[in-house]
Amino acid sequence: MKNLFLSAAIVLGTLTSFASTSPITTTSLKTISVQDEYTEVKLEEVPVAITDALKKAYPTAVLAKAFKNANSEYKLEVTVGDKTGNLFANADGTWIKK
């Protein structure tokens, strides 16, 4: 019986010596945001087609700021009630999803 316990202890001892730990790896995540260059324009410079489309889609919206990029796309900062958000539109008043 002693031999059985002794052999079991020896077997378990050798098995644990072969056990290895896996190295800890750290994963890093890099976020790259691509943003078009928009420059601020006066609210009077926003095309009528865009302001009409804004009034039609969001009747209670207030246009706070407007920005324009090289492709004549407009970024509009709009306030509806207590919420503020951005809308994107072409010069002809069609909405762009970004």
N, CA, C and O atoms as a printed pandas DataFrame, in Angstrom:
     atom_number atom_name residue_name chain_id  residue_number  x_coord  y_coord  z_coord
0              1         N          MET        A               1    0.826   -1.183    0.000
1              2        CA          MET        A               1    0.000    0.000    0.000
2              3         C          MET        A               1    0.877    1.255    0.000
3              4         O          MET        A               1    0.570    2.254   -0.650
4              5         N          LYS        A               2    1.990    1.165    0.760
5              6        CA          LYS        A               2    2.904    2.296    0.785
6              7         C          LYS        A               2    3.465    2.549   -0.607
7              8         O          LYS        A               2    3.634    3.695   -1.023
8              9         N          ASN        A               3    3.751    1.460   -1.322
9             10        CA          ASN        A               3    4.298    1.610   -2.669
10            11         C          ASN        A               3    3.295    2.281   -3.598
11            12         O          ASN        A               3    3.685    3.054   -4.473
12            13         N          LEU        A               4    2.013    1.997   -3.420
13            14        CA          LEU        A               4    0.975    2.606   -4.247
14            15         C          LEU        A               4    0.914    4.117   -4.025
15            16         O          LEU        A               4    0.858    4.881   -4.989
16            17         N          PHE        A               5    0.925    4.549   -2.776
17            18        CA          PHE        A               5    0.916    5.979   -2.469
18            19         C          PHE        A               5    2.197    6.657   -2.933
19            20         O          PHE        A               5    2.163    7.772   -3.454
20            21         N          LEU        A               6    3.316    5.988   -2.744
21            22        CA          LEU        A               6    4.593    6.540   -3.149
22            23         C          LEU        A               6    4.664    6.695   -4.667
23            24         O          LEU        A               6    5.124    7.721   -5.167
24            25         N          SER        A               7    4.212    5.682   -5.395
25            26        CA          SER        A               7    4.246    5.767   -6.853
26            27         C          SER        A               7    3.263    6.825   -7.359
27            28         O          SER        A               7    3.558    7.521   -8.330
28            29         N          ALA        A               8    2.106    6.957   -6.719
29            30        CA          ALA        A               8    1.140    7.990   -7.103
30            31         C          ALA        A               8    1.727    9.372   -6.861
31            32         O          ALA        A               8    1.543   10.270   -7.683
32            33         N          ALA        A               9    2.429    9.558   -5.751
33            34        CA          ALA        A               9    3.044   10.854   -5.452
34            35         C          ALA        A               9    4.139   11.172   -6.460
35            36         O          ALA        A               9    4.285   12.321   -6.876
36            37         N          ILE        A              10    4.916   10.154   -6.858
37            38        CA          ILE        A              10    5.980   10.372   -7.827
38            39         C          ILE        A              10    5.393   10.729   -9.193
39            40         O          ILE        A              10    5.889   11.634   -9.864
40            41         N          VAL        A              11    4.349   10.027   -9.602
41            42        CA          VAL        A              11    3.709   10.306  -10.891
42            43         C          VAL        A              11    3.110   11.709  -10.897
43            44         O          VAL        A              11    3.298   12.452  -11.860
44            45         N          LEU        A              12    2.407   12.076   -9.858
45            46        CA          LEU        A              12    1.805   13.405   -9.794
46            47         C          LEU        A              12    2.882   14.484   -9.736
47            48         O          LEU        A              12    2.718   15.564  -10.304
48            49         N          GLY        A              13    3.977   14.191   -9.053
49            50        CA          GLY        A              13    5.064   15.158   -8.980
50            51         C          GLY        A              13    5.724   15.376  -10.320
51            52         O          GLY        A              13    6.088   16.504  -10.652
52            53         N          THR        A              14    5.888   14.322  -11.099
53            54        CA          THR        A              14    6.497   14.497  -12.419
54            55         C          THR        A              14    5.541   15.162  -13.400
55            56         O          THR        A              14    5.984   15.893  -14.285
56            57         N          LEU        A              15    4.244   14.926  -13.262
57            58        CA          LEU        A              15    3.283   15.566  -14.154
58            59         C          LEU        A              15    3.227   17.069  -13.917
59            60         O          LEU        A              15    3.093   17.842  -14.866
60            61         N          THR        A              16    3.329   17.483  -12.678
61            62        CA          THR        A              16    3.267   18.919  -12.404
62            63         C          THR        A              16    4.545   19.622  -12.839
63            64         O          THR        A              16    4.528   20.821  -13.118
64            65         N          SER        A              17    5.636   18.898  -12.900
65            66        CA          SER        A              17    6.868   19.548  -13.346
66            67         C          SER        A              17    6.840   19.812  -14.846
67            68         O          SER        A              17    7.565   20.686  -15.320
68            69         N          PHE        A              18    6.023   19.081  -15.609
69            70        CA          PHE        A              18    5.913   19.302  -17.044
70            71         C          PHE        A              18    4.832   20.326  -17.391
71            72         O          PHE        A              18    4.738   20.786  -18.529
72            73         N          ALA        A              19    4.048   20.662  -16.426
73            74        CA          ALA        A              19    3.015   21.663  -16.686
74            75         C          ALA        A              19    3.695   23.013  -16.894
75            76         O          ALA        A              19    4.617   23.385  -16.168
76            77         N          SER        A              20    3.231   23.708  -17.869
77            78        CA          SER        A              20    3.828   25.010  -18.144
78            79         C          SER        A              20    2.732   26.070  -18.140
79            80         O          SER        A              20    1.557   25.792  -18.383
80            81         N          THR        A              21    3.150   27.251  -17.865
81            82        CA          THR        A              21    2.197   28.352  -17.888
82            83         C          THR        A              21    2.321   29.059  -19.234
83            84         O          THR        A              21    3.412   29.207  -19.783
84            85         N          SER        A              22    1.207   29.478  -19.732
85            86        CA          SER        A              22    1.229   30.194  -21.008
86            87         C          SER        A              22    1.632   31.641  -20.746
87            88         O          SER        A              22    1.221   32.234  -19.749
88            89         N          PRO        A              23    2.414   32.193  -21.619
89            90        CA          PRO        A              23    2.840   33.579  -21.403
90            91         C          PRO        A              23    1.660   34.541  -21.533
91            92         O          PRO        A              23    0.728   34.315  -22.305
92            93         N          ILE        A              24    1.728   35.588  -20.778
93            94        CA          ILE        A              24    0.675   36.589  -20.812
94            95         C          ILE        A              24    0.954   37.520  -21.989
95            96         O          ILE        A              24    2.038   38.088  -22.121
96            97         N          THR        A              25   -0.051   37.654  -22.826
97            98        CA          THR        A              25    0.099   38.542  -23.968
98            99         C          THR        A              25   -0.829   39.731  -23.795
99           100         O          THR        A              25   -1.964   39.593  -23.340
100          101         N          THR        A              26   -0.347   40.856  -24.153
101          102        CA          THR        A              26   -1.184   42.045  -24.108
102          103         C          THR        A              26   -1.541   42.433  -25.533
103          104         O          THR        A              26   -0.697   42.462  -26.429
104          105         N          THR        A              27   -2.791   42.721  -25.704
105          106        CA          THR        A              27   -3.287   43.107  -27.013
106          107         C          THR        A              27   -3.594   44.594  -26.971
107          108         O          THR        A              27   -4.316   45.067  -26.093
108          109         N          SER        A              28   -3.052   45.309  -27.905
109          110        CA          SER        A              28   -3.347   46.732  -27.972
110          111         C          SER        A              28   -4.189   46.987  -29.208
111          112         O          SER        A              28   -4.012   46.353  -30.248
112          113         N          LEU        A              29   -5.087   47.909  -29.072
113          114        CA          LEU        A              29   -6.006   48.254  -30.146
114          115         C          LEU        A              29   -5.785   49.708  -30.500
115          116         O          LEU        A              29   -5.868   50.587  -29.642
116          117         N          LYS        A              30   -5.508   49.955  -31.749
117          118        CA          LYS        A              30   -5.307   51.322  -32.208
118          119         C          LYS        A              30   -6.525   51.746  -33.008
119          120         O          LYS        A              30   -6.993   51.023  -33.888
120          121         N          THR        A              31   -7.023   52.915  -32.692
121          122        CA          THR        A              31   -8.175   53.455  -33.398
122          123         C          THR        A              31   -7.711   54.624  -34.248
123          124         O          THR        A              31   -7.070   55.558  -33.768
124          125         N          ILE        A              32   -8.049   54.543  -35.499
125          126        CA          ILE        A              32   -7.714   55.609  -36.428
126          127         C          ILE        A              32   -9.015   56.205  -36.927
127          128         O          ILE        A              32   -9.860   55.508  -37.488
128          129         N          SER        A              33   -9.162   57.480  -36.719
129          130        CA          SER        A              33  -10.371   58.128  -37.213
130          131         C          SER        A              33  -10.007   59.011  -38.397
131          132         O          SER        A              33   -9.077   59.817  -38.352
132          133         N          VAL        A              34  -10.771   58.824  -39.441
133          134        CA          VAL        A              34  -10.559   59.606  -40.645
134          135         C          VAL        A              34  -11.619   60.693  -40.662
135          136         O          VAL        A              34  -12.818   60.420  -40.595
136          137         N          GLN        A              35  -11.158   61.908  -40.752
137          138        CA          GLN        A              35  -12.090   63.012  -40.718
138          139         C          GLN        A              35  -11.791   63.949  -41.879
139          140         O          GLN        A              35  -10.642   64.324  -42.112
140          141         N          ASP        A              36  -12.821   64.311  -42.587
141          142        CA          ASP        A              36  -12.655   65.270  -43.669
142          143         C          ASP        A              36  -12.397   66.647  -43.057
143          144         O          ASP        A              36  -12.861   66.959  -41.960
144          145         N          GLU        A              37  -11.663   67.437  -43.783
145          146        CA          GLU        A              37  -11.370   68.788  -43.327
146          147         C          GLU        A              37  -12.547   69.702  -43.657
147          148         O          GLU        A              37  -12.810   69.999  -44.822
148          149         N          TYR        A              38  -13.229   70.128  -42.647
149          150        CA          TYR        A              38  -14.335   71.054  -42.805
150          151         C          TYR        A              38  -13.911   72.411  -42.263
151          152         O          TYR        A              38  -13.253   72.500  -41.226
152          153         N          THR        A              39  -14.290   73.451  -42.965
153          154        CA          THR        A              39  -14.045   74.800  -42.472
154          155         C          THR        A              39  -15.393   75.461  -42.218
155          156         O          THR        A              39  -16.355   75.255  -42.958
156          157         N          GLU        A              40  -15.441   76.248  -41.171
157          158        CA          GLU        A              40  -16.699   76.875  -40.792
158          159         C          GLU        A              40  -17.084   77.950  -41.796
159          160         O          GLU        A              40  -16.246   78.727  -42.254
160          161         N          VAL        A              41  -18.364   77.977  -42.127
161          162        CA          VAL        A              41  -18.908   78.997  -43.013
162          163         C          VAL        A              41  -20.033   79.715  -42.283
163          164         O          VAL        A              41  -20.587   79.203  -41.311
164          165         N          LYS        A              42  -20.359   80.902  -42.765
165          166        CA          LYS        A              42  -21.462   81.658  -42.168
166          167         C          LYS        A              42  -22.778   80.965  -42.509
167          168         O          LYS        A              42  -22.902   80.318  -43.550
168          169         N          LEU        A              43  -23.746   81.107  -41.629
169          170        CA          LEU        A              43  -25.041   80.465  -41.853
170          171         C          LEU        A              43  -25.720   81.011  -43.110
171          172         O          LEU        A              43  -26.518   80.314  -43.736
172          173         N          GLU        A              44  -25.407   82.246  -43.476
173          174        CA          GLU        A              44  -25.996   82.834  -44.674
174          175         C          GLU        A              44  -25.436   82.199  -45.948
175          176         O          GLU        A              44  -26.059   82.282  -47.007
176          177         N          GLU        A              45  -24.268   81.569  -45.850
177          178        CA          GLU        A              45  -23.627   80.952  -47.013
178          179         C          GLU        A              45  -24.123   79.530  -47.284
179          180         O          GLU        A              45  -23.770   78.933  -48.301
180          181         N          VAL        A              46  -24.926   78.997  -46.392
181          182        CA          VAL        A              46  -25.475   77.648  -46.592
182          183         C          VAL        A              46  -26.502   77.722  -47.719
183          184         O          VAL        A              46  -27.377   78.586  -47.692
184          185         N          PRO        A              47  -26.411   76.831  -48.711
185          186        CA          PRO        A              47  -27.354   76.878  -49.837
186          187         C          PRO        A              47  -28.807   76.730  -49.384
187          188         O          PRO        A              47  -29.114   76.050  -48.405
188          189         N          VAL        A              48  -29.676   77.383  -50.126
189          190        CA          VAL        A              48  -31.110   77.360  -49.818
190          191         C          VAL        A              48  -31.644   75.941  -49.869
191          192         O          VAL        A              48  -32.534   75.592  -49.094
192          193         N          ALA        A              49  -31.119   75.108  -50.769
193          194        CA          ALA        A              49  -31.589   73.724  -50.878
194          195         C          ALA        A              49  -31.363   72.967  -49.564
195          196         O          ALA        A              49  -32.184   72.138  -49.170
196          197         N          ILE        A              50  -30.259   73.254  -48.898
197          198        CA          ILE        A              50  -29.981   72.568  -47.623
198          199         C          ILE        A              50  -30.905   73.083  -46.526
199          200         O          ILE        A              50  -31.447   72.291  -45.755
200          201         N          THR        A              51  -31.087   74.381  -46.448
201          202        CA          THR        A              51  -31.973   74.909  -45.399
202          203         C          THR        A              51  -33.414   74.461  -45.621
203          204         O          THR        A              51  -34.137   74.197  -44.660
204          205         N          ASP        A              52  -33.836   74.373  -46.882
205          206        CA          ASP        A              52  -35.186   73.868  -47.164
206          207         C          ASP        A              52  -35.316   72.394  -46.770
207          208         O          ASP        A              52  -36.323   71.990  -46.187
208          209         N          ALA        A              53  -34.291   71.593  -47.091
209          210        CA          ALA        A              53  -34.319   70.174  -46.718
210          211         C          ALA        A              53  -34.325   70.012  -45.201
211          212         O          ALA        A              53  -34.970   69.106  -44.673
212          213         N          LEU        A              54  -33.608   70.888  -44.502
213          214        CA          LEU        A              54  -33.584   70.834  -43.038
214          215         C          LEU        A              54  -34.948   71.172  -42.462
215          216         O          LEU        A              54  -35.410   70.506  -41.536
216          217         N          LYS        A              55  -35.600   72.201  -42.999
217          218        CA          LYS        A              55  -36.936   72.586  -42.528
218          219         C          LYS        A              55  -37.952   71.487  -42.798
219          220         O          LYS        A              55  -38.867   71.264  -42.005
220          221         N          LYS        A              56  -37.782   70.798  -43.929
221          222        CA          LYS        A              56  -38.716   69.728  -44.280
222          223         C          LYS        A              56  -38.514   68.495  -43.392
223          224         O          LYS        A              56  -39.485   67.906  -42.917
224          225         N          ALA        A              57  -37.258   68.109  -43.169
225          226        CA          ALA        A              57  -36.976   66.902  -42.379
226          227         C          ALA        A              57  -37.137   67.138  -40.875
227          228         O          ALA        A              57  -37.624   66.270  -40.152
228          229         N          TYR        A              58  -36.722   68.319  -40.414
229          230        CA          TYR        A              58  -36.757   68.635  -38.985
230          231         C          TYR        A              58  -37.342   70.040  -38.811
231          232         O          TYR        A              58  -36.592   71.012  -38.714
232          233         N          PRO        A              59  -38.660   70.155  -38.770
233          234        CA          PRO        A              59  -39.296   71.482  -38.726
234          235         C          PRO        A              59  -38.906   72.322  -37.508
235          236         O          PRO        A              59  -38.892   73.549  -37.597
236          237         N          THR        A              60  -38.593   71.700  -36.388
237          238        CA          THR        A              60  -38.263   72.455  -35.179
238          239         C          THR        A              60  -36.763   72.610  -34.966
239          240         O          THR        A              60  -36.337   73.113  -33.926
240          241         N          ALA        A              61  -35.958   72.186  -35.932
241          242        CA          ALA        A              61  -34.500   72.229  -35.794
242          243         C          ALA        A              61  -33.982   73.659  -35.919
243          244         O          ALA        A              61  -34.509   74.480  -36.669
244          245         N          VAL        A              62  -32.919   73.920  -35.144
245          246        CA          VAL        A              62  -32.245   75.210  -35.211
246          247         C          VAL        A              62  -30.814   74.953  -35.670
247          248         O          VAL        A              62  -30.089   74.167  -35.060
248          249         N          LEU        A              63  -30.420   75.613  -36.737
249          250        CA          LEU        A              63  -29.070   75.466  -37.279
250          251         C          LEU        A              63  -28.128   76.346  -36.469
251          252         O          LEU        A              63  -28.258   77.571  -36.471
252          253         N          ALA        A              64  -27.168   75.713  -35.768
253          254        CA          ALA        A              64  -26.244   76.452  -34.912
254          255         C          ALA        A              64  -24.980   76.852  -35.662
255          256         O          ALA        A              64  -24.564   78.009  -35.612
256          257         N          LYS        A              65  -24.367   75.895  -36.359
257          258        CA          LYS        A              65  -23.130   76.148  -37.102
258          259         C          LYS        A              65  -23.159   75.350  -38.394
259          260         O          LYS        A              65  -23.872   74.353  -38.510
260          261         N          ALA        A              66  -22.376   75.800  -39.362
261          262        CA          ALA        A              66  -22.259   75.091  -40.631
262          263         C          ALA        A              66  -20.794   75.040  -41.038
263          264         O          ALA        A              66  -20.042   75.991  -40.829
264          265         N          PHE        A              67  -20.405   73.916  -41.620
265          266        CA          PHE        A              67  -19.036   73.699  -42.071
266          267         C          PHE        A              67  -19.086   73.147  -43.485
267          268         O          PHE        A              67  -20.048   72.480  -43.864
268          269         N          LYS        A              68  -18.039   73.428  -44.271
269          270        CA          LYS        A              68  -17.991   72.987  -45.664
270          271         C          LYS        A              68  -16.617   72.393  -45.944
271          272         O          LYS        A              68  -15.607   72.901  -45.458
272          273         N          ASN        A              69  -16.578   71.301  -46.740
273          274        CA          ASN        A              69  -15.285   70.728  -47.131
274          275         C          ASN        A              69  -15.015   71.015  -48.608
275          276         O          ASN        A              69  -15.795   71.697  -49.272
276          277         N          ALA        A              70  -13.907   70.488  -49.106
277          278        CA          ALA        A              70  -13.488   70.756  -50.483
278          279         C          ALA        A              70  -14.444   70.158  -51.516
279          280         O          ALA        A              70  -14.486   70.622  -52.655
280          281         N          ASN        A              71  -15.212   69.136  -51.132
281          282        CA          ASN        A              71  -16.155   68.490  -52.050
282          283         C          ASN        A              71  -17.524   69.151  -52.035
283          284         O          ASN        A              71  -18.482   68.595  -52.573
284          285         N          SER        A              72  -17.632   70.313  -51.436
285          286        CA          SER        A              72  -18.909   71.042  -51.279
286          287         C          SER        A              72  -19.931   70.230  -50.508
287          288         O          SER        A              72  -21.127   70.280  -50.796
288          289         N          GLU        A              73  -19.452   69.483  -49.530
289          290        CA          GLU        A              73  -20.339   68.780  -48.601
290          291         C          GLU        A              73  -20.409   69.616  -47.327
291          292         O          GLU        A              73  -19.421   70.208  -46.893
292          293         N          TYR        A              74  -21.589   69.646  -46.751
293          294        CA          TYR        A              74  -21.808   70.497  -45.586
294          295         C          TYR        A              74  -22.038   69.643  -44.340
295          296         O          TYR        A              74  -22.739   68.631  -44.375
296          297         N          LYS        A              75  -21.440   70.072  -43.263
297          298        CA          LYS        A              75  -21.663   69.477  -41.941
298          299         C          LYS        A              75  -22.432   70.518  -41.146
299          300         O          LYS        A              75  -21.974   71.649  -40.983
300          301         N          LEU        A              76  -23.587   70.139  -40.658
301          302        CA          LEU        A              76  -24.471   71.066  -39.958
302          303         C          LEU        A              76  -24.583   70.669  -38.493
303          304         O          LEU        A              76  -24.890   69.518  -38.184
304          305         N          GLU        A              77  -24.339   71.603  -37.596
305          306        CA          GLU        A              77  -24.607   71.380  -36.172
306          307         C          GLU        A              77  -26.019   71.870  -35.921
307          308         O          GLU        A              77  -26.326   73.053  -36.070
308          309         N          VAL        A              78  -26.875   70.925  -35.534
309          310        CA          VAL        A              78  -28.301   71.209  -35.420
310          311         C          VAL        A              78  -28.772   70.910  -34.004
311          312         O          VAL        A              78  -28.333   69.944  -33.380
312          313         N          THR        A              79  -29.669   71.752  -33.510
313          314        CA          THR        A              79  -30.280   71.535  -32.202
314          315         C          THR        A              79  -31.774   71.326  -32.400
315          316         O          THR        A              79  -32.453   72.144  -33.021
316          317         N          VAL        A              80  -32.274   70.224  -31.865
317          318        CA          VAL        A              80  -33.706   69.933  -31.885
318          319         C          VAL        A              80  -34.119   69.715  -30.438
319          320         O          VAL        A              80  -33.751   68.716  -29.820
320          321         N          GLY        A              81  -34.880   70.651  -29.906
321          322        CA          GLY        A              81  -35.255   70.574  -28.498
322          323         C          GLY        A              81  -34.022   70.754  -27.627
323          324         O          GLY        A              81  -33.352   71.784  -27.698
324          325         N          ASP        A              82  -33.718   69.745  -26.798
325          326        CA          ASP        A              82  -32.529   69.811  -25.941
326          327         C          ASP        A              82  -31.398   68.930  -26.460
327          328         O          ASP        A              82  -30.386   68.757  -25.780
328          329         N          LYS        A              83  -31.560   68.375  -27.656
329          330        CA          LYS        A              83  -30.543   67.503  -28.233
330          331         C          LYS        A              83  -29.802   68.223  -29.361
331          332         O          LYS        A              83  -30.392   68.955  -30.156
332          333         N          THR        A              84  -28.479   67.984  -29.400
333          334        CA          THR        A              84  -27.641   68.572  -30.438
334          335         C          THR        A              84  -26.971   67.454  -31.213
335          336         O          THR        A              84  -26.529   66.466  -30.627
336          337         N          GLY        A              85  -26.893   67.605  -32.527
337          338        CA          GLY        A              85  -26.263   66.581  -33.353
338          339         C          GLY        A              85  -25.736   67.175  -34.639
339          340         O          GLY        A              85  -25.889   68.368  -34.904
340          341         N          ASN        A              86  -25.112   66.324  -35.434
341          342        CA          ASN        A              86  -24.544   66.736  -36.716
342          343         C          ASN        A              86  -25.286   66.058  -37.854
343          344         O          ASN        A              86  -25.635   64.881  -37.766
344          345         N          LEU        A              87  -25.523   66.805  -38.917
345          346        CA          LEU        A              87  -26.100   66.289  -40.145
346          347         C          LEU        A              87  -25.146   66.626  -41.279
347          348         O          LEU        A              87  -24.443   67.636  -41.230
348          349         N          PHE        A              88  -25.125   65.782  -42.293
349          350        CA          PHE        A              88  -24.260   65.997  -43.452
350          351         C          PHE        A              88  -25.121   66.047  -44.702
351          352         O          PHE        A              88  -26.036   65.242  -44.873
352          353         N          ALA        A              89  -24.817   67.010  -45.582
353          354        CA          ALA        A              89  -25.619   67.168  -46.795
354          355         C          ALA        A              89  -24.743   67.648  -47.942
355          356         O          ALA        A              89  -23.716   68.295  -47.740
356          357         N          ASN        A              90  -25.183   67.311  -49.161
357          358        CA          ASN        A              90  -24.560   67.852  -50.361
358          359         C          ASN        A              90  -25.102   69.245  -50.592
359          360         O          ASN        A              90  -26.058   69.660  -49.937
360          361         N          ALA        A              91  -24.496   69.972  -51.520
361          362        CA          ALA        A              91  -24.929   71.324  -51.819
362          363         C          ALA        A              91  -26.353   71.372  -52.388
363          364         O          ALA        A              91  -27.025   72.398  -52.294
364          365         N          ASP        A              92  -26.813   70.254  -52.982
365          366        CA          ASP        A              92  -28.159   70.217  -53.547
366          367         C          ASP        A              92  -29.223   69.832  -52.532
367          368         O          ASP        A              92  -30.399   69.739  -52.881
368          369         N          GLY        A              93  -28.829   69.606  -51.275
369          370        CA          GLY        A              93  -29.791   69.331  -50.214
370          371         C          GLY        A              93  -30.050   67.869  -49.953
371          372         O          GLY        A              93  -30.930   67.548  -49.155
372          373         N          THR        A              94  -29.318   66.955  -50.595
373          374        CA          THR        A              94  -29.481   65.533  -50.299
374          375         C          THR        A              94  -28.621   65.173  -49.094
375          376         O          THR        A              94  -27.490   65.640  -48.961
376          377         N          TRP        A              95  -29.172   64.340  -48.222
377          378        CA          TRP        A              95  -28.491   63.971  -46.984
378          379         C          TRP        A              95  -27.427   62.910  -47.264
379          380         O          TRP        A              95  -27.598   62.046  -48.124
380          381         N          ILE        A              96  -26.343   62.996  -46.526
381          382        CA          ILE        A              96  -25.231   62.056  -46.645
382          383         C          ILE        A              96  -25.122   61.305  -45.322
383          384         O          ILE        A              96  -25.189   61.905  -44.250
384          385         N          LYS        A              97  -24.955   59.995  -45.408
385          386        CA          LYS        A              97  -24.737   59.192  -44.187
386          387         C          LYS        A              97  -23.246   59.076  -43.947
387          388         O          LYS        A              97  -22.511   58.608  -44.817
388          389         N          LYS        A              98  -22.792   59.495  -42.778
389          390        CA          LYS        A              98  -21.379   59.376  -42.396
390          391         C          LYS        A              98  -21.271   58.817  -41.019
391          392         O          LYS        A              98  -20.165   58.637  -40.510
